[in-house]
Short mmCIF file of C-alpha atoms in Angstrom, two decimals:
data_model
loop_
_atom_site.label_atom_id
_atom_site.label_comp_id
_atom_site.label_asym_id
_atom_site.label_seq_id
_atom_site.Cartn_x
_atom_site.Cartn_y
_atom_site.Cartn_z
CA UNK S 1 36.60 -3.30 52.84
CA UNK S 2 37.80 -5.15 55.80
CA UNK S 3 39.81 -4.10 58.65
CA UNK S 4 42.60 -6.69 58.10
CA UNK S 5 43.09 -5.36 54.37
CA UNK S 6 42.70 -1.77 55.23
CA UNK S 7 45.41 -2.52 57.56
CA UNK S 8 47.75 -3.11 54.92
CA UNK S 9 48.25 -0.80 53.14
CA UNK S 10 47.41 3.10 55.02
CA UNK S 11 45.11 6.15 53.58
CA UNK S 12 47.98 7.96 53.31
CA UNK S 13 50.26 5.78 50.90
CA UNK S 14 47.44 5.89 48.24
CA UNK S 15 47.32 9.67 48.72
CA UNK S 16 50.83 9.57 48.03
CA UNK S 17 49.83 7.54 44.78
CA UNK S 18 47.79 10.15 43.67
CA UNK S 19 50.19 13.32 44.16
CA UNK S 20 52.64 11.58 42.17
CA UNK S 21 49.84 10.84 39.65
CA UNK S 22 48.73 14.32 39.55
CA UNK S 23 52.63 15.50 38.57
CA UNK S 24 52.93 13.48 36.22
CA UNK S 25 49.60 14.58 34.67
CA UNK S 26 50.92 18.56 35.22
CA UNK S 27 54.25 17.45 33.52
CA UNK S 28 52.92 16.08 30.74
CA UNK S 29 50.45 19.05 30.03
CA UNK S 30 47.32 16.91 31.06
CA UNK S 31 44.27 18.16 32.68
CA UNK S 32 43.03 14.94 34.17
CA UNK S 33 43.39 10.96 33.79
CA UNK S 34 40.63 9.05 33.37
CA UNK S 35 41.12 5.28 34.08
CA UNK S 36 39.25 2.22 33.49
CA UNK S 37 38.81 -0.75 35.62
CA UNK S 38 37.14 -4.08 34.63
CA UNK S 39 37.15 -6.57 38.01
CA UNK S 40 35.12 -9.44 39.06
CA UNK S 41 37.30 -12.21 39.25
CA UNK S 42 40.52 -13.25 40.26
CA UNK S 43 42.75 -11.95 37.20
CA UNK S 44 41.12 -9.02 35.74
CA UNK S 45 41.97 -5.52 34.64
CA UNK S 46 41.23 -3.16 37.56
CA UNK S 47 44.99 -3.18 38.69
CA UNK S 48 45.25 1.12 38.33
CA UNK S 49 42.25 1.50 40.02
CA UNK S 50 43.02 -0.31 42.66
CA UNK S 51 46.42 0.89 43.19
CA UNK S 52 44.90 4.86 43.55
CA UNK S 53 41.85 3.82 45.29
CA UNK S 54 42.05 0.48 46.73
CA UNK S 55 38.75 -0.05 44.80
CA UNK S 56 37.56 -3.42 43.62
CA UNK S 57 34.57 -3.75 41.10
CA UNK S 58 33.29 -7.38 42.73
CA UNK S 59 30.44 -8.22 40.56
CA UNK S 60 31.41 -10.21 37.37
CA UNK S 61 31.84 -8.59 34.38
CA UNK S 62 28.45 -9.55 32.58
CA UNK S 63 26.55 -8.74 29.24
CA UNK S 64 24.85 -5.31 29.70
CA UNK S 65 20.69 -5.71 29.92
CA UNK S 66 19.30 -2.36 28.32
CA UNK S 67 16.96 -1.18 31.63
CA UNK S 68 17.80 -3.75 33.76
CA UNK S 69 21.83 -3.11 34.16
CA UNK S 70 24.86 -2.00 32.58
CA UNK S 71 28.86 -2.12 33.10
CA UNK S 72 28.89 -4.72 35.96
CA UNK S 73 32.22 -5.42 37.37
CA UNK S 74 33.57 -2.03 35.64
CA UNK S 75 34.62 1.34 37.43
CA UNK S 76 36.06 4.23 36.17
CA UNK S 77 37.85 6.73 37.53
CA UNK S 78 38.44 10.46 36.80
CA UNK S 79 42.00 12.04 38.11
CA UNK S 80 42.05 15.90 38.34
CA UNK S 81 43.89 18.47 40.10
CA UNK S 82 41.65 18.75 42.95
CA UNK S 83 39.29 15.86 42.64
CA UNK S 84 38.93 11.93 42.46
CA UNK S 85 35.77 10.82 41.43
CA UNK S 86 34.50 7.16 40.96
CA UNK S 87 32.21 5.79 38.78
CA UNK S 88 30.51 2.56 39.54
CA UNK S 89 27.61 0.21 39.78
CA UNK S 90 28.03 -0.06 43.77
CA UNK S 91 26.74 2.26 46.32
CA UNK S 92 29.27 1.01 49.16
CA UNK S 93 31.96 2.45 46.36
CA UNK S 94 32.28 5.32 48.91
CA UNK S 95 33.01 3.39 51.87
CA UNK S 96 35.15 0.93 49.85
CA UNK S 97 38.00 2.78 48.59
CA UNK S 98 40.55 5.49 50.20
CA UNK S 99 40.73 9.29 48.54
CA UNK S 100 37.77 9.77 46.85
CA UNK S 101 36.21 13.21 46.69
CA UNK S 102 32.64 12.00 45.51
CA UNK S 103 31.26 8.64 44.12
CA UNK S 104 29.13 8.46 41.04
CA UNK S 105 27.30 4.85 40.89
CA UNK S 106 24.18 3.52 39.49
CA UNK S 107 21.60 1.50 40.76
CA UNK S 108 17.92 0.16 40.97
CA UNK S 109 16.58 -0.66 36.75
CA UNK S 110 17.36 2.22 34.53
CA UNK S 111 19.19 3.09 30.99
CA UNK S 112 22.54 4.81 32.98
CA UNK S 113 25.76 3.69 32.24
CA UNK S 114 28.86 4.21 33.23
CA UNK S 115 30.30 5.63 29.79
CA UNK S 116 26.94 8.15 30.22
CA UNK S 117 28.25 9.36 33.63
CA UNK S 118 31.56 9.42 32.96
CA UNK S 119 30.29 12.29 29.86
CA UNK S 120 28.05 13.59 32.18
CA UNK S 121 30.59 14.58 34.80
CA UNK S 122 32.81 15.61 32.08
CA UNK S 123 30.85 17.81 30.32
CA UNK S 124 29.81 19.38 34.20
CA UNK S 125 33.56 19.95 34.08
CA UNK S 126 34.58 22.63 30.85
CA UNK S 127 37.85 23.52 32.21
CA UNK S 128 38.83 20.05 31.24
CA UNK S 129 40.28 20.08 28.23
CA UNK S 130 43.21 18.14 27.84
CA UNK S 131 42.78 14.60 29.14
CA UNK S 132 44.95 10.68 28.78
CA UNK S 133 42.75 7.74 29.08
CA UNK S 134 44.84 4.79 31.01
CA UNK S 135 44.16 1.17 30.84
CA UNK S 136 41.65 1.67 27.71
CA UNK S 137 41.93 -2.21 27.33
CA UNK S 138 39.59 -2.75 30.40
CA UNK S 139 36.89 -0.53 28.12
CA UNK S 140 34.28 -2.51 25.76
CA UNK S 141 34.27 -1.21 22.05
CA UNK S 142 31.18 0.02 23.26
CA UNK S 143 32.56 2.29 25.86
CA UNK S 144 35.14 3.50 23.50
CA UNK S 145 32.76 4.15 20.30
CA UNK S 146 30.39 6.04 22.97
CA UNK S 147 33.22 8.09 23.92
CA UNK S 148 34.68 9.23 20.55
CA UNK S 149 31.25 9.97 19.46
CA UNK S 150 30.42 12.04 21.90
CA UNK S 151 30.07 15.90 21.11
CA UNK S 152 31.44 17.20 23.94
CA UNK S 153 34.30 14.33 23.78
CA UNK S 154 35.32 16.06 20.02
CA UNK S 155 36.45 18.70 21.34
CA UNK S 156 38.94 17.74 23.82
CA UNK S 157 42.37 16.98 23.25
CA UNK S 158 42.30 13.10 24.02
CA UNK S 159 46.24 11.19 24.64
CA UNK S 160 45.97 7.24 25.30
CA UNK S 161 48.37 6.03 27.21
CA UNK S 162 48.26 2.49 28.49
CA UNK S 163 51.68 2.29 30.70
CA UNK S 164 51.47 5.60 32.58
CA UNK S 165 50.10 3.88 35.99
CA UNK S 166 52.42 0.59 35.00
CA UNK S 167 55.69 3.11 35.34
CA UNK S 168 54.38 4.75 38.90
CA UNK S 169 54.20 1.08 39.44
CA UNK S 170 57.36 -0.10 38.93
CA UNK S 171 58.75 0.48 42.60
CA UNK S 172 57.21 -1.56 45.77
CA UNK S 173 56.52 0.34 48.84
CA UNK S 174 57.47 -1.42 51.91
CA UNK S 175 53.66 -2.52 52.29
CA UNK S 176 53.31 -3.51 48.85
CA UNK S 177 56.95 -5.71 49.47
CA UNK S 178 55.30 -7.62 52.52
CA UNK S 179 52.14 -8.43 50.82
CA UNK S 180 53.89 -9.46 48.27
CA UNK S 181 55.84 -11.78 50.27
CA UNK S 182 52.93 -13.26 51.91
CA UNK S 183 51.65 -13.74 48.07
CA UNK S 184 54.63 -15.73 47.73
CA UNK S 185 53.78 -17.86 50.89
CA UNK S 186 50.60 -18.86 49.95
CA UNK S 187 52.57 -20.20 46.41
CA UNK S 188 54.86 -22.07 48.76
CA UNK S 189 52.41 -23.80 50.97
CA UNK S 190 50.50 -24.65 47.40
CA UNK S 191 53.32 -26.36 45.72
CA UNK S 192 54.17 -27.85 48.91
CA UNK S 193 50.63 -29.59 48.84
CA UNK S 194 51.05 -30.27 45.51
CA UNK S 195 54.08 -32.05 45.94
CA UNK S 196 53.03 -34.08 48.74
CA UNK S 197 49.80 -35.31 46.69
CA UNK S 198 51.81 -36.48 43.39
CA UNK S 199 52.21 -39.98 43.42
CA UNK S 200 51.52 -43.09 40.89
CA UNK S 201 47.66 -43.22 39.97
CA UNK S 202 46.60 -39.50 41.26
CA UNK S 203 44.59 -37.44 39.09
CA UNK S 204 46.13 -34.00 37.74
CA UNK S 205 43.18 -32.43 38.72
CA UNK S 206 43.40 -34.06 42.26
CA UNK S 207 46.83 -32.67 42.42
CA UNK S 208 45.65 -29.57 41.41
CA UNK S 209 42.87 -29.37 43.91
CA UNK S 210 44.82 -29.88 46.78
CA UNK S 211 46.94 -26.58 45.86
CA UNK S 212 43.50 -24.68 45.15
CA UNK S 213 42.55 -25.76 48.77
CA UNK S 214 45.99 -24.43 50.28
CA UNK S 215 45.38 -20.77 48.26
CA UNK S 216 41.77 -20.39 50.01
CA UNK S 217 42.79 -21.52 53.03
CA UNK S 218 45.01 -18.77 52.97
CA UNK S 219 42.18 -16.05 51.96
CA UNK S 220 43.93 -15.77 48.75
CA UNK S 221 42.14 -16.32 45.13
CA UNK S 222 43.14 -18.59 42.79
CA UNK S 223 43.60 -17.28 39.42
CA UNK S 224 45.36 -20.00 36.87
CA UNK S 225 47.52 -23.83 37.21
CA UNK S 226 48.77 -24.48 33.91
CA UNK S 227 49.82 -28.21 33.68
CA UNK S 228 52.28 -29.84 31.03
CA UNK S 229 52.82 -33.56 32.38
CA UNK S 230 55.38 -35.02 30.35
CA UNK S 231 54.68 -38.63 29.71
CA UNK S 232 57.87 -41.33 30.19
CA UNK S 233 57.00 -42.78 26.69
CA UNK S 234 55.46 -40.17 24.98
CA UNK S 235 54.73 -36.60 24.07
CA UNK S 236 53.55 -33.81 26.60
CA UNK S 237 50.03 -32.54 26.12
CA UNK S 238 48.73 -28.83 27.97
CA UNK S 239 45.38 -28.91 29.10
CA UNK S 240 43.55 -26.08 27.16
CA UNK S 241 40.05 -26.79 28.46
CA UNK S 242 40.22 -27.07 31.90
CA UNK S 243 43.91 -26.07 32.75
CA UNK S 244 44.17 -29.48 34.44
CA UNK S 245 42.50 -33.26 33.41
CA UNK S 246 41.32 -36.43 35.02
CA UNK S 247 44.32 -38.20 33.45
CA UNK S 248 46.25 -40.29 36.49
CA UNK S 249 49.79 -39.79 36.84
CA UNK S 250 52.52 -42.30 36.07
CA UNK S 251 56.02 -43.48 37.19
CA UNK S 252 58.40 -41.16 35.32
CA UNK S 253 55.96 -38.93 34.13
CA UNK S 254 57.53 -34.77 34.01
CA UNK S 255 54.76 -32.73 36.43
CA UNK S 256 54.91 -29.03 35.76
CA UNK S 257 52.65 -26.63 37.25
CA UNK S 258 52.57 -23.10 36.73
CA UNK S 259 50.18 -21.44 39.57
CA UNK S 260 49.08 -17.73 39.78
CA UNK S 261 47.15 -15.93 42.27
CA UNK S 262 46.64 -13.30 44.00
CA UNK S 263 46.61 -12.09 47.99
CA UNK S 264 45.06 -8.51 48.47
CA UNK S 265 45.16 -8.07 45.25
CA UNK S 266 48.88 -8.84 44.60
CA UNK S 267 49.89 -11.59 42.63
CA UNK S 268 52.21 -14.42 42.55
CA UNK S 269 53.13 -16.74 39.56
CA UNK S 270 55.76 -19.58 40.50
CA UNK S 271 56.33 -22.36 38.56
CA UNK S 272 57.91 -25.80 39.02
CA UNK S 273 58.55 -29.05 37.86
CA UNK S 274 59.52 -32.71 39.23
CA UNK S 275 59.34 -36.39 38.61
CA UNK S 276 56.62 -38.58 39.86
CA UNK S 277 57.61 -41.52 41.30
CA UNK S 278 60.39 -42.14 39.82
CA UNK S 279 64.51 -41.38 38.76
CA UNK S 280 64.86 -39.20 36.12
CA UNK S 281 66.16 -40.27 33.03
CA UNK S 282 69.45 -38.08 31.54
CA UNK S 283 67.01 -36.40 28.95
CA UNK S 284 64.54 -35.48 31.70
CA UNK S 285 67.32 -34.15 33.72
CA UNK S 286 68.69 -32.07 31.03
CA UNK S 287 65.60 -30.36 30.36
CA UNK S 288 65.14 -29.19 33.90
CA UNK S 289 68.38 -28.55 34.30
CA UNK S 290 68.68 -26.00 31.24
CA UNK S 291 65.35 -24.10 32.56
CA UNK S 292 66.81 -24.12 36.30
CA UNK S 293 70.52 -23.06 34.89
CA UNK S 294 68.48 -20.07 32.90
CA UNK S 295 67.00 -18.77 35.43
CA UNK S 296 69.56 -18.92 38.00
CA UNK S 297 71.75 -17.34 35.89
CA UNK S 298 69.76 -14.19 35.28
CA UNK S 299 68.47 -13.65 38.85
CA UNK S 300 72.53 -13.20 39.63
CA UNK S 301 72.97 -10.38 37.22
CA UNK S 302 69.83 -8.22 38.67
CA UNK S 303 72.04 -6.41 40.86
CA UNK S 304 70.83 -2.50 41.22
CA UNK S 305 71.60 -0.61 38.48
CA UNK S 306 72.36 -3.60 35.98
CA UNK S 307 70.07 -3.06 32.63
CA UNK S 308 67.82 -5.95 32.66
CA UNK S 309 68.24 -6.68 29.01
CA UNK S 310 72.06 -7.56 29.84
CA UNK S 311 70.45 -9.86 32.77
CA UNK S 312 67.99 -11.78 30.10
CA UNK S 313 70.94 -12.20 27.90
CA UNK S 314 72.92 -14.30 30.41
CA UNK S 315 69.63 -16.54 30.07
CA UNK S 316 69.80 -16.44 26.49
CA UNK S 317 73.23 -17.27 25.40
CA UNK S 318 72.58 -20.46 27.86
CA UNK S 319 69.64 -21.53 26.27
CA UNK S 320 70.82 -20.82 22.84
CA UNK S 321 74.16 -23.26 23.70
CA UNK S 322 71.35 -25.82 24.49
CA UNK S 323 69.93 -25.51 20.77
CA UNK S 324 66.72 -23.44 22.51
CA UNK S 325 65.70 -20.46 20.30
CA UNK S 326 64.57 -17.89 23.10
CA UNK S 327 62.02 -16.52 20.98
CA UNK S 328 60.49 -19.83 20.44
CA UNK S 329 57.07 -20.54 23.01
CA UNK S 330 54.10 -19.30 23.81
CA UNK S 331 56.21 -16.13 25.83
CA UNK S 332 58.63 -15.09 24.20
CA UNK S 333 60.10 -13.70 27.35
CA UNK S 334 62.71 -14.25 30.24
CA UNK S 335 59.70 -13.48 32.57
CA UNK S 336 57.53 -10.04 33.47
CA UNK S 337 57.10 -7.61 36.08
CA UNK S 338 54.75 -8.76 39.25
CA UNK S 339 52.59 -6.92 41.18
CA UNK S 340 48.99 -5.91 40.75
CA UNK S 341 48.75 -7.49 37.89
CA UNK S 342 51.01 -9.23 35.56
CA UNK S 343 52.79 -6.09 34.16
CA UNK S 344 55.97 -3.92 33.07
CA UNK S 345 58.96 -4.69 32.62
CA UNK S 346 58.90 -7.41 29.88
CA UNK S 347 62.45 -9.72 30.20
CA UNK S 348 63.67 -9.61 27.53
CA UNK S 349 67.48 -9.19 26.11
CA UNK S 350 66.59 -5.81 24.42
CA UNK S 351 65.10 -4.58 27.90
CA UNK S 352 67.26 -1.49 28.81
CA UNK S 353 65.41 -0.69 31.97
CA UNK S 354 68.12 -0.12 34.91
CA UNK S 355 67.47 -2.08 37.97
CA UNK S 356 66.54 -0.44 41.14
CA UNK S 357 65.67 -1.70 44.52
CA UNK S 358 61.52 -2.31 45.07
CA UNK S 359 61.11 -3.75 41.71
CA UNK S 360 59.34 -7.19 41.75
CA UNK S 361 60.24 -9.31 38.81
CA UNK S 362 58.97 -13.17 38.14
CA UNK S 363 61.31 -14.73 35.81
CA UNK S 364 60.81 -18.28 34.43
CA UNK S 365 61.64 -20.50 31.58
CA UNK S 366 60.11 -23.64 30.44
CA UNK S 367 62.19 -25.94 28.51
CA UNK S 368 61.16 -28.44 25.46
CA UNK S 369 64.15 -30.79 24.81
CA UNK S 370 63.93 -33.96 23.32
CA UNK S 371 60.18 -34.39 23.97
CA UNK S 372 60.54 -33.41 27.51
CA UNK S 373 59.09 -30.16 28.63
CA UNK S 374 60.27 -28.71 32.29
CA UNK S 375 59.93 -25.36 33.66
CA UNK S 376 61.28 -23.35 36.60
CA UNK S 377 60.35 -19.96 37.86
CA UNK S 378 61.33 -17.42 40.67
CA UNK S 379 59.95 -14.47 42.26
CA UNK S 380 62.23 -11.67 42.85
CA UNK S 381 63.02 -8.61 44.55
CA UNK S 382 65.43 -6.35 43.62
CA UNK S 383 67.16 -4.99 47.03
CA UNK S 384 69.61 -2.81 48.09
CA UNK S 385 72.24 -5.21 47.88
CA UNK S 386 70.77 -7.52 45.35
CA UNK S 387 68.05 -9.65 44.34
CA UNK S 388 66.17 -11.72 46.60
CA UNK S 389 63.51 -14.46 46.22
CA UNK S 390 60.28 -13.20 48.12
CA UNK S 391 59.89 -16.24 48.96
CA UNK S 392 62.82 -19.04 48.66
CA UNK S 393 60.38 -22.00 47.40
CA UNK S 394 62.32 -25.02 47.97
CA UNK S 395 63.54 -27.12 44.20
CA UNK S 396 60.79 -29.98 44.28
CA UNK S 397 62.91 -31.51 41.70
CA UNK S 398 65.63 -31.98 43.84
CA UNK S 399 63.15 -32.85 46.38
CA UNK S 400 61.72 -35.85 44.41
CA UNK S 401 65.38 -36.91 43.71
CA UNK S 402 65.77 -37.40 47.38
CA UNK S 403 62.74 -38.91 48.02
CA UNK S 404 63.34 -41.53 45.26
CA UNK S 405 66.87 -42.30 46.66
CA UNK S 406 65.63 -43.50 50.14
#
């Protein structure tokens, strides 16, 4: 791990992590966690992991090779009482991660895996009996049909509980906070660069690669850019294989990007539309205006201590007045929680979670009106004396207005 990302966050904020871990565990009766991490890329599922270790399975996640190698890119980890023990195909694991009170990895060609060491260490552990599994949807069905037909495994009292680590979660330290807002920057200097290399003629992908170059120039990794251009005469088409085509843009054409990525681990997800080249017409307008309006109007309502579900419905009622069924789309949602991974709490008008300050929430809405799709999303924090984008990236739409005008 290197110095600069050691740096932010300390040793003793992921002990921390762990001794509230470990109550929770002694609350709820449990012996021991056991978590699962899958990593190797740039969105994956080692986000609890992570957040108690600082740990990052690198290698991709690849088929396993009976005698040549199992479980690449996947870690476990095992949660007691007194110990925290990592399981994983690296032998730097040690030396990579903060609290650990042994490593178990594998290496050089043989039949181990990690499922096998993970039984291993718990059978080497008979005290053990009453354990929750957390983030079971990083294992394989293999690692799960190993498990619960394991002898030793039958006799323990086994709870699965995906959002225990998602709750502990919720709240941003202060180092988590300014990560996140450098997260944020490196969305703002993308979109920026996007915006500046949108013109009549430009490829998508072009476009697209100029934002790409912005997030690893900031040692950040790109994870997703969803594009929906919006045709003057015509309708919109998303790109399902890549994310972004060779088509050139036109005058009038809708641009919406949705980009995600992540710095140190910690993710940001902003999306934003504008008009290439050109005016927009009334419909155009009132497509991004309805997504803009939505969102606007639930950010002002996440005030601490405000139930977010009373927040969404602010967003609702407007888009319902616009003939917009908010349960319509591909998320069904006024946006998500942000952090280590997309995560908890789910916007949506039945939400009763209470606000308080250090939560991170994206929320976003894209619009289909008329044939015209538009989007608009914002990264916020909930402070002490109200919410506050991590970043305040600047309305391109109004942006292209202006530039159209001179």
């Amino acid at each position: 791990m290197s110095e600069a990302l050691c740096d932010l966050i300390p040793e003793s904020e992921y002990a921390e992590r762990v001794a509230t871990l470990r109550h929770s565990l002694a609350a709820a009766g449990h012996d021991a966690a056991l978590l699962w991490g899958r990593g190797g890329g740039s969105v994956d599922r080692c986000a609890d992991v992570r957040y108690l270790t600082g740990f990052y399975p690198v290698f991709p996640t690849i088929r396993d090779v009976p005698g040549v190698w199992s479980d690449r890119g996947l870690s476990g980890l095992l949660v007691t009482d007194s110990e925290v023990v990592l399981f994983s195909d690296d032998p730097d694991a040690q030396h990579a991660a903060f609290g650990l009170t042994s490593s178990v990895f594998r290496s050089e060609v043989n039949d181990r895996t990690l499922t096998g060491d993970v039984l291993e260490a718990l059978r080497r552990r008979p005290e053990l009996k009453n354990i929750v599994i957390v983030a079971a949807d990083a294992m394989s069905g293999n690692h799960a049909r190993e498990l619960l037909e394991d002898e030793h495994v039958g006799g323990l009292t086994l709870t699965w509980n995906e959002t225990l680590l998602e709750e502990q979660r919720l709240h941003k330290s202060e180092n988590e906070v300014q990560i996140m807002r450098r997260a944020a920057r490196v969305a703002e200097a993308a979109l920026e660069a996007g915006f500046a290399a949108s013109s009549p003629g430009v490829r998508e992908a072009d476009v697209v690669g100029a934002m790409i170059q912005q997030v690893s120039s900031h040692e950040a990794a790109f994870a997703n850019a969803f594009v929906y251009t919006t045709p003057l005469n015509g309708e919109g088409e998303d790109n399902r294989l890549p994310t972004h085509s060779a088509r050139p843009l036109q005058a009038g054409d809708v641009f919406t990007i949705d980009i995600t990525g992540t710095y140190a681990g910690y993710f940001f997800d902003v999306a934003r539309s504008w008009v290439v080249g050109a005016l927009p017409t009334p419909e155009q307008q009132h497509a991004y205006d309805v997504a803009k309006d939505t969102v606007d109007a639930i950010v002002a309502e996440m005030q601490p201590g405000a139930q977010l579900g009373e927040a969404s419905k602010k967003g609702s009622e407007l888009l319902r007045a616009a003939g917009v069924d908010p349960n319509s789309g591909e998320f069904p949602a006024r946006g998500h929680g942000l952090g280590l991974a997309f995560e908890k709490p789910w916007v949506r008008d039945e939400t009763e979670l209470v606000l308080e300050p250090g939560m991170v929430i994206s929320i976003e809405q894209f619009v289909t009106l008329n044939g015209v799709g538009a989007t608009y999303e914002r990264n916020i924090l909930v402070g002490e004396n109200g919410p506050e984008d991590l970043v305040a990236i600047r309305d391109f739409w109004a942006a292209s207005l202006e530039q159209e005008s001179n």
